Short mmCIF file of N, CA and C in Angstrom, two decimals:
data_model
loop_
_atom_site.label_atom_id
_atom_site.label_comp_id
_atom_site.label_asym_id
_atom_site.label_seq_id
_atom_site.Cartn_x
_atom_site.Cartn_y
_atom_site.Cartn_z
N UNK S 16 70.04 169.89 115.07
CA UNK S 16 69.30 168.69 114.69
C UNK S 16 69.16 168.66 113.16
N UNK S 17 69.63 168.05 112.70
CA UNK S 17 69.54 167.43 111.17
C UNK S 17 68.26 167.12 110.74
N UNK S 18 67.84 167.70 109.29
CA UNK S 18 66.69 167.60 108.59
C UNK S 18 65.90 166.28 108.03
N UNK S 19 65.53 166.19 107.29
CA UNK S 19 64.95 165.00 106.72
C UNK S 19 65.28 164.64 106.07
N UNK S 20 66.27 163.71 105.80
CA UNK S 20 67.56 163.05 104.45
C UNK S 20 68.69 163.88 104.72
N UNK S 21 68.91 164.86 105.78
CA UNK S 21 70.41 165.11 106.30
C UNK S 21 71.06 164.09 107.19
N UNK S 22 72.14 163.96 107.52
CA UNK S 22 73.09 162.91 108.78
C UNK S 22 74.42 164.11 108.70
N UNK S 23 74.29 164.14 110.30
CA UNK S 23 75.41 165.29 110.80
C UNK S 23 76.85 163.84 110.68
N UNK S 24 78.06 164.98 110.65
CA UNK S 24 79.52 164.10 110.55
C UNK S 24 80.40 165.29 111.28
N UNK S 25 81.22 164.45 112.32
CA UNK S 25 81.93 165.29 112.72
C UNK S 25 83.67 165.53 112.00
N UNK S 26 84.00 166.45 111.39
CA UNK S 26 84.86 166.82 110.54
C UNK S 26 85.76 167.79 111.36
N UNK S 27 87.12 167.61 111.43
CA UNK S 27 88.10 168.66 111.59
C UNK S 27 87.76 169.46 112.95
N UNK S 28 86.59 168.57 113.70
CA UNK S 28 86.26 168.71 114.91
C UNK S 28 84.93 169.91 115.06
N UNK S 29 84.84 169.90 113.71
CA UNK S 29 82.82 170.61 113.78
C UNK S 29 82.30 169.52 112.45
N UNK S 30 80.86 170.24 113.32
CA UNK S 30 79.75 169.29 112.84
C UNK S 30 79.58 169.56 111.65
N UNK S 31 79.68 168.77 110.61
CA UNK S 31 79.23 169.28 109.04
C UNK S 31 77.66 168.51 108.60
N UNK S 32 77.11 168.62 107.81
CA UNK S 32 75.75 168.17 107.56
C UNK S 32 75.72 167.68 106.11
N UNK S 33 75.60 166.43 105.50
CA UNK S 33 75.18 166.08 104.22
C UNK S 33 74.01 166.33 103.99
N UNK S 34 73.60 166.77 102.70
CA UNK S 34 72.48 166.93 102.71
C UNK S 34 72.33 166.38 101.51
N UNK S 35 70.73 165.86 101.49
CA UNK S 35 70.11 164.70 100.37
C UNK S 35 70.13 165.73 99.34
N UNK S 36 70.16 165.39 98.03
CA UNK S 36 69.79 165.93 96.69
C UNK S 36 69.80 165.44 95.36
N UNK S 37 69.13 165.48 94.37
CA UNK S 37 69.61 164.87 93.42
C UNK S 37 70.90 164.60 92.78
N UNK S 38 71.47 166.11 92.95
CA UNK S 38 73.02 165.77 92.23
C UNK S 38 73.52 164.68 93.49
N UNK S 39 73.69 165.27 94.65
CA UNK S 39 74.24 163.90 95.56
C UNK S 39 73.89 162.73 94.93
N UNK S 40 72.93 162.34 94.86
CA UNK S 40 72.54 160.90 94.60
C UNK S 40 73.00 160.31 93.38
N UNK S 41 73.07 161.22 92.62
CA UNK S 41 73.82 160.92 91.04
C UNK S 41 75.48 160.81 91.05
N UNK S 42 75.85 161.59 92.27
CA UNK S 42 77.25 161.16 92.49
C UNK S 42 77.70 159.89 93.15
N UNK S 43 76.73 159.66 94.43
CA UNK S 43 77.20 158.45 94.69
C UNK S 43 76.57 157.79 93.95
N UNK S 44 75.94 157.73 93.45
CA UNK S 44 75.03 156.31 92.55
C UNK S 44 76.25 156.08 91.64
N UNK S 45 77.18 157.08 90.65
CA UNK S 45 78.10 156.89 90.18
C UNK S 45 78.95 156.17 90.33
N UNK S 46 79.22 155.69 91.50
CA UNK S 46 80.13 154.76 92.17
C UNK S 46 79.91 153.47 92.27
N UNK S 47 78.92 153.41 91.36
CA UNK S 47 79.00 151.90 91.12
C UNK S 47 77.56 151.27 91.75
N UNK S 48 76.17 152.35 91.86
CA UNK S 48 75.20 151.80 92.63
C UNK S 48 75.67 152.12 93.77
N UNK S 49 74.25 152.04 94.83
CA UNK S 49 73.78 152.48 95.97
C UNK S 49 74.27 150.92 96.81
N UNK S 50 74.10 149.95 96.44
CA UNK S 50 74.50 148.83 96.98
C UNK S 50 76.08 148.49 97.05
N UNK S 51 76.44 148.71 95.53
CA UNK S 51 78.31 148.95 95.74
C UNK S 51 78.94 149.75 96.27
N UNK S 52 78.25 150.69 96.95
CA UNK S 52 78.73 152.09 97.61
C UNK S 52 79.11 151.23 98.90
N UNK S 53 77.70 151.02 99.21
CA UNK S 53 77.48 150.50 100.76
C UNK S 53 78.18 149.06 101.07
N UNK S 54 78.70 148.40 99.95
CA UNK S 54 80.06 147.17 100.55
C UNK S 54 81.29 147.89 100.48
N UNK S 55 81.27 148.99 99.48
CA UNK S 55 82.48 149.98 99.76
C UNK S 55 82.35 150.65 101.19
N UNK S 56 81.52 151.08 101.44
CA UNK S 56 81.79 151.73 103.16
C UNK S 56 82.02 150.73 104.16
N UNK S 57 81.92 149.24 103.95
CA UNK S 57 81.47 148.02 104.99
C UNK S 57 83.07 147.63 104.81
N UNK S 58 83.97 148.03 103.55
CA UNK S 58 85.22 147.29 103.64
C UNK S 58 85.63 148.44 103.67
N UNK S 59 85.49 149.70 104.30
CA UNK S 59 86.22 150.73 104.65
C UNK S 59 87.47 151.16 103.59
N UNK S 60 86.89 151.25 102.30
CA UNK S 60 87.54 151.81 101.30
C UNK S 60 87.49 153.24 100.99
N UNK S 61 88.60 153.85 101.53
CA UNK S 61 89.06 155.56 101.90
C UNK S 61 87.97 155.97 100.37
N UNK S 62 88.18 155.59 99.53
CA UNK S 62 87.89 156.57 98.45
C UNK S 62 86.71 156.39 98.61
N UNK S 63 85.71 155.39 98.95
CA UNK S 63 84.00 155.22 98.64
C UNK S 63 83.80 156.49 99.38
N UNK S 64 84.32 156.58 101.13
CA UNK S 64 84.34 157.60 102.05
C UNK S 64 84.22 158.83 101.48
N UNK S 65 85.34 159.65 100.69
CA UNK S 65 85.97 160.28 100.38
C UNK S 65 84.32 160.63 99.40
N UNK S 66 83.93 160.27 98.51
CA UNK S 66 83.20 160.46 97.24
C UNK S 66 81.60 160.68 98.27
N UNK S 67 81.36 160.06 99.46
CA UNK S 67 79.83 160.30 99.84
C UNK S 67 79.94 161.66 100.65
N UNK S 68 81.21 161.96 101.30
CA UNK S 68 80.77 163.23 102.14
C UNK S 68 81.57 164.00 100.97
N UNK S 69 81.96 164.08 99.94
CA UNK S 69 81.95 165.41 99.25
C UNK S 69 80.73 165.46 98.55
N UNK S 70 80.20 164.27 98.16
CA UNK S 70 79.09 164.41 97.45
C UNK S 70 77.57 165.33 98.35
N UNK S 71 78.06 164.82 99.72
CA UNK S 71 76.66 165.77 100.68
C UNK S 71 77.16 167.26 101.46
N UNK S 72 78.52 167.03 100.92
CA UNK S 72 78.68 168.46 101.50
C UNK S 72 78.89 169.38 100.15
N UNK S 73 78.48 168.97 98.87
CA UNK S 73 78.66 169.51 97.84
C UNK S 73 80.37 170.14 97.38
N UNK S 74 81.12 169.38 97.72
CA UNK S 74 82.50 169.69 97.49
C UNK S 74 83.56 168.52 96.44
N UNK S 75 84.34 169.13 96.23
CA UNK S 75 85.11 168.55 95.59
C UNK S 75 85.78 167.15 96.51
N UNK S 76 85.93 165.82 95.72
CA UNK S 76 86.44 165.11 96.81
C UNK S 76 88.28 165.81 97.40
N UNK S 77 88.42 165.92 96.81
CA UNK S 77 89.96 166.62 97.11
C UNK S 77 89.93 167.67 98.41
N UNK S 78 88.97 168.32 98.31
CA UNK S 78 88.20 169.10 99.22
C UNK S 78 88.55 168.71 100.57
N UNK S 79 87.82 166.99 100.92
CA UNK S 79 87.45 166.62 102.31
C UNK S 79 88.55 165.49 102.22
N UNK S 80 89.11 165.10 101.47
CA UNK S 80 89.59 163.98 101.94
C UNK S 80 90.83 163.62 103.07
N UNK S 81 91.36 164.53 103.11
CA UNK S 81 92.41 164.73 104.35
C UNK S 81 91.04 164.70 106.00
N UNK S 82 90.24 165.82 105.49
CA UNK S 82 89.46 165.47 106.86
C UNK S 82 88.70 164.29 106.85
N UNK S 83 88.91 163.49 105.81
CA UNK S 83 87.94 161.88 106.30
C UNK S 83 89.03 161.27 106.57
N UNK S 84 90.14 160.98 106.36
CA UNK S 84 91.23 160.26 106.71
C UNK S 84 91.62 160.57 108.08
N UNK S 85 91.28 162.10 108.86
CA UNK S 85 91.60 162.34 109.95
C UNK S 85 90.26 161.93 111.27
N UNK S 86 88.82 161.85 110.31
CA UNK S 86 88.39 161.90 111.41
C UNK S 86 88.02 160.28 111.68
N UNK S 87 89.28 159.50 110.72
CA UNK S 87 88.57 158.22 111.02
C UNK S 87 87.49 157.33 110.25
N UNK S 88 87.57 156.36 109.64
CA UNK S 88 86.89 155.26 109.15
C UNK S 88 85.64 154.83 109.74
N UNK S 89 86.15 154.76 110.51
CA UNK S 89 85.24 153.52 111.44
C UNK S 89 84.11 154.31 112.12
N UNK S 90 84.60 155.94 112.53
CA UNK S 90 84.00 156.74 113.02
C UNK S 90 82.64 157.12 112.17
N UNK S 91 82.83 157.10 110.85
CA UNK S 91 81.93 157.39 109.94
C UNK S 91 80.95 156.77 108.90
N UNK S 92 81.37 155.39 109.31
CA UNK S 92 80.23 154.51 108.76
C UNK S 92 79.05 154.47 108.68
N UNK S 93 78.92 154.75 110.12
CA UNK S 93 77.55 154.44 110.47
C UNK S 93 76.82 155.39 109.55
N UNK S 94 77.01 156.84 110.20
CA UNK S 94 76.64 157.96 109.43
C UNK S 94 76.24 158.06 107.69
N UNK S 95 77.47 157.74 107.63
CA UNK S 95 78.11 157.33 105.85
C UNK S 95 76.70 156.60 105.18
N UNK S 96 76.65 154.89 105.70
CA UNK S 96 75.34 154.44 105.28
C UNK S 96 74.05 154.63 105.49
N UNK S 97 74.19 155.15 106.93
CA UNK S 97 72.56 156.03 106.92
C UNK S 97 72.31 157.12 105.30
N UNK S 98 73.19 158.02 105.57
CA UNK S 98 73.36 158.49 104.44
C UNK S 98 72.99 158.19 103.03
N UNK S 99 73.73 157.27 102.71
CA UNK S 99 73.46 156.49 101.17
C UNK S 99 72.44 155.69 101.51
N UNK S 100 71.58 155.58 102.37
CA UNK S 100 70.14 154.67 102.12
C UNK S 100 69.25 155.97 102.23
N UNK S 101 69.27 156.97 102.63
CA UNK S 101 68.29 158.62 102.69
C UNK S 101 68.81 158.36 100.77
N UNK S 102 69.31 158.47 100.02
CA UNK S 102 70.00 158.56 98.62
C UNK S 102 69.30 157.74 98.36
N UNK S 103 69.13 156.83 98.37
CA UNK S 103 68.53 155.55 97.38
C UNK S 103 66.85 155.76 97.29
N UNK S 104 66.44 156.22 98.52
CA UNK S 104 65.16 156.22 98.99
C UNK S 104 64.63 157.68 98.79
N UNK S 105 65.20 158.66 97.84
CA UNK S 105 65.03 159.87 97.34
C UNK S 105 64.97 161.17 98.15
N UNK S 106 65.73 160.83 99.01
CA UNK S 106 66.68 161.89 99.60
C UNK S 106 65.81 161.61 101.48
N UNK S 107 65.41 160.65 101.74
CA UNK S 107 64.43 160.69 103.09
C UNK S 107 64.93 159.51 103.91
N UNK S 108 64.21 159.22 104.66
CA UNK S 108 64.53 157.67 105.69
C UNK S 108 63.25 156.71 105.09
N UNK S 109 63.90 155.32 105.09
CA UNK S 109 63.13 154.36 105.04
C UNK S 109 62.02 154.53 106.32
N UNK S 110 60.48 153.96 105.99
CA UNK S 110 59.74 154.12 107.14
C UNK S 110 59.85 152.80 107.51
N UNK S 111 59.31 152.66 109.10
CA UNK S 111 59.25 151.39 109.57
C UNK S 111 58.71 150.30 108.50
N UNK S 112 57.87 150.30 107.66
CA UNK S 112 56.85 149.05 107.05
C UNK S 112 58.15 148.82 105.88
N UNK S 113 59.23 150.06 105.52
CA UNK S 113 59.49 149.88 104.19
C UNK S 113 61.02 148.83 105.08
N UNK S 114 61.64 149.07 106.38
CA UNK S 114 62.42 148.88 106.55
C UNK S 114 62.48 147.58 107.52
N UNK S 115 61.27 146.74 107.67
CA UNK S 115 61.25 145.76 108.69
C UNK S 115 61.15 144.60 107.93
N UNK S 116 61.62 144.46 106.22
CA UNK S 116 61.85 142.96 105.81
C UNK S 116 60.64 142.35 106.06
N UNK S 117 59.39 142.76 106.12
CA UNK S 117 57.84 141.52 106.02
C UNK S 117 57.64 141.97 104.69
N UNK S 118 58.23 143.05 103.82
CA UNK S 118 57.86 142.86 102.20
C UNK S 118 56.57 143.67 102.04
N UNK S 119 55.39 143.76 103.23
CA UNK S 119 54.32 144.77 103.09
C UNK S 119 54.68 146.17 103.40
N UNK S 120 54.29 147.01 103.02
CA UNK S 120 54.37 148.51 102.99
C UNK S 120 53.40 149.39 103.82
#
């Protein structure tokens, strides 16, 4: 079971774990913002992929990128943007009040 700002990914057929951190967040934020990341994962652009799970598995992208190309796009989205919103939100999950759009907290 994955921690608080972790999201498990299944890689090369085991479970790997991103984990929240500052440098993570400074890597994907690099990419152009937390919002340009996340239309990069929505138009399934290999490299946005490629840059968020090396960034949470602390690796080089060169590292994973054969295993994101193998385990699938589509497979990892979901994960992927859970991910980069734990990042934006300083390494945690949005709570219900912050994430239900009425604007109160």
């Amino acid at each position: 079971m994955p921690g608080i700002g972790e999201v498990e990914i299944e890689l090369n057929g085991k479970t790997e774990t991103l984990r929240s951190s500052l440098d993570a967040g400074k890597k994907v934020n690099a990419g152009g913002g937390y919002g340009q990341v996340l239309q990069k994962l929505a138009a399934f652009d290999q490299d946005y992929y490629v840059l968020v799970v090396a960034a949470g598995l602390g690796k080089k992208p060169s590292d994973v990128e054969h295993a994101v190309w193998k385990a699938g796009l589509p497979n990892l989205t979901e994960a992927l943007s859970t991910y980069v919103q734990y990042l934006a939100n300083g390494g945690k999950p949005l709570t219900n009040a912050e994430n239900d759009g009425s604007g109160e907290a």
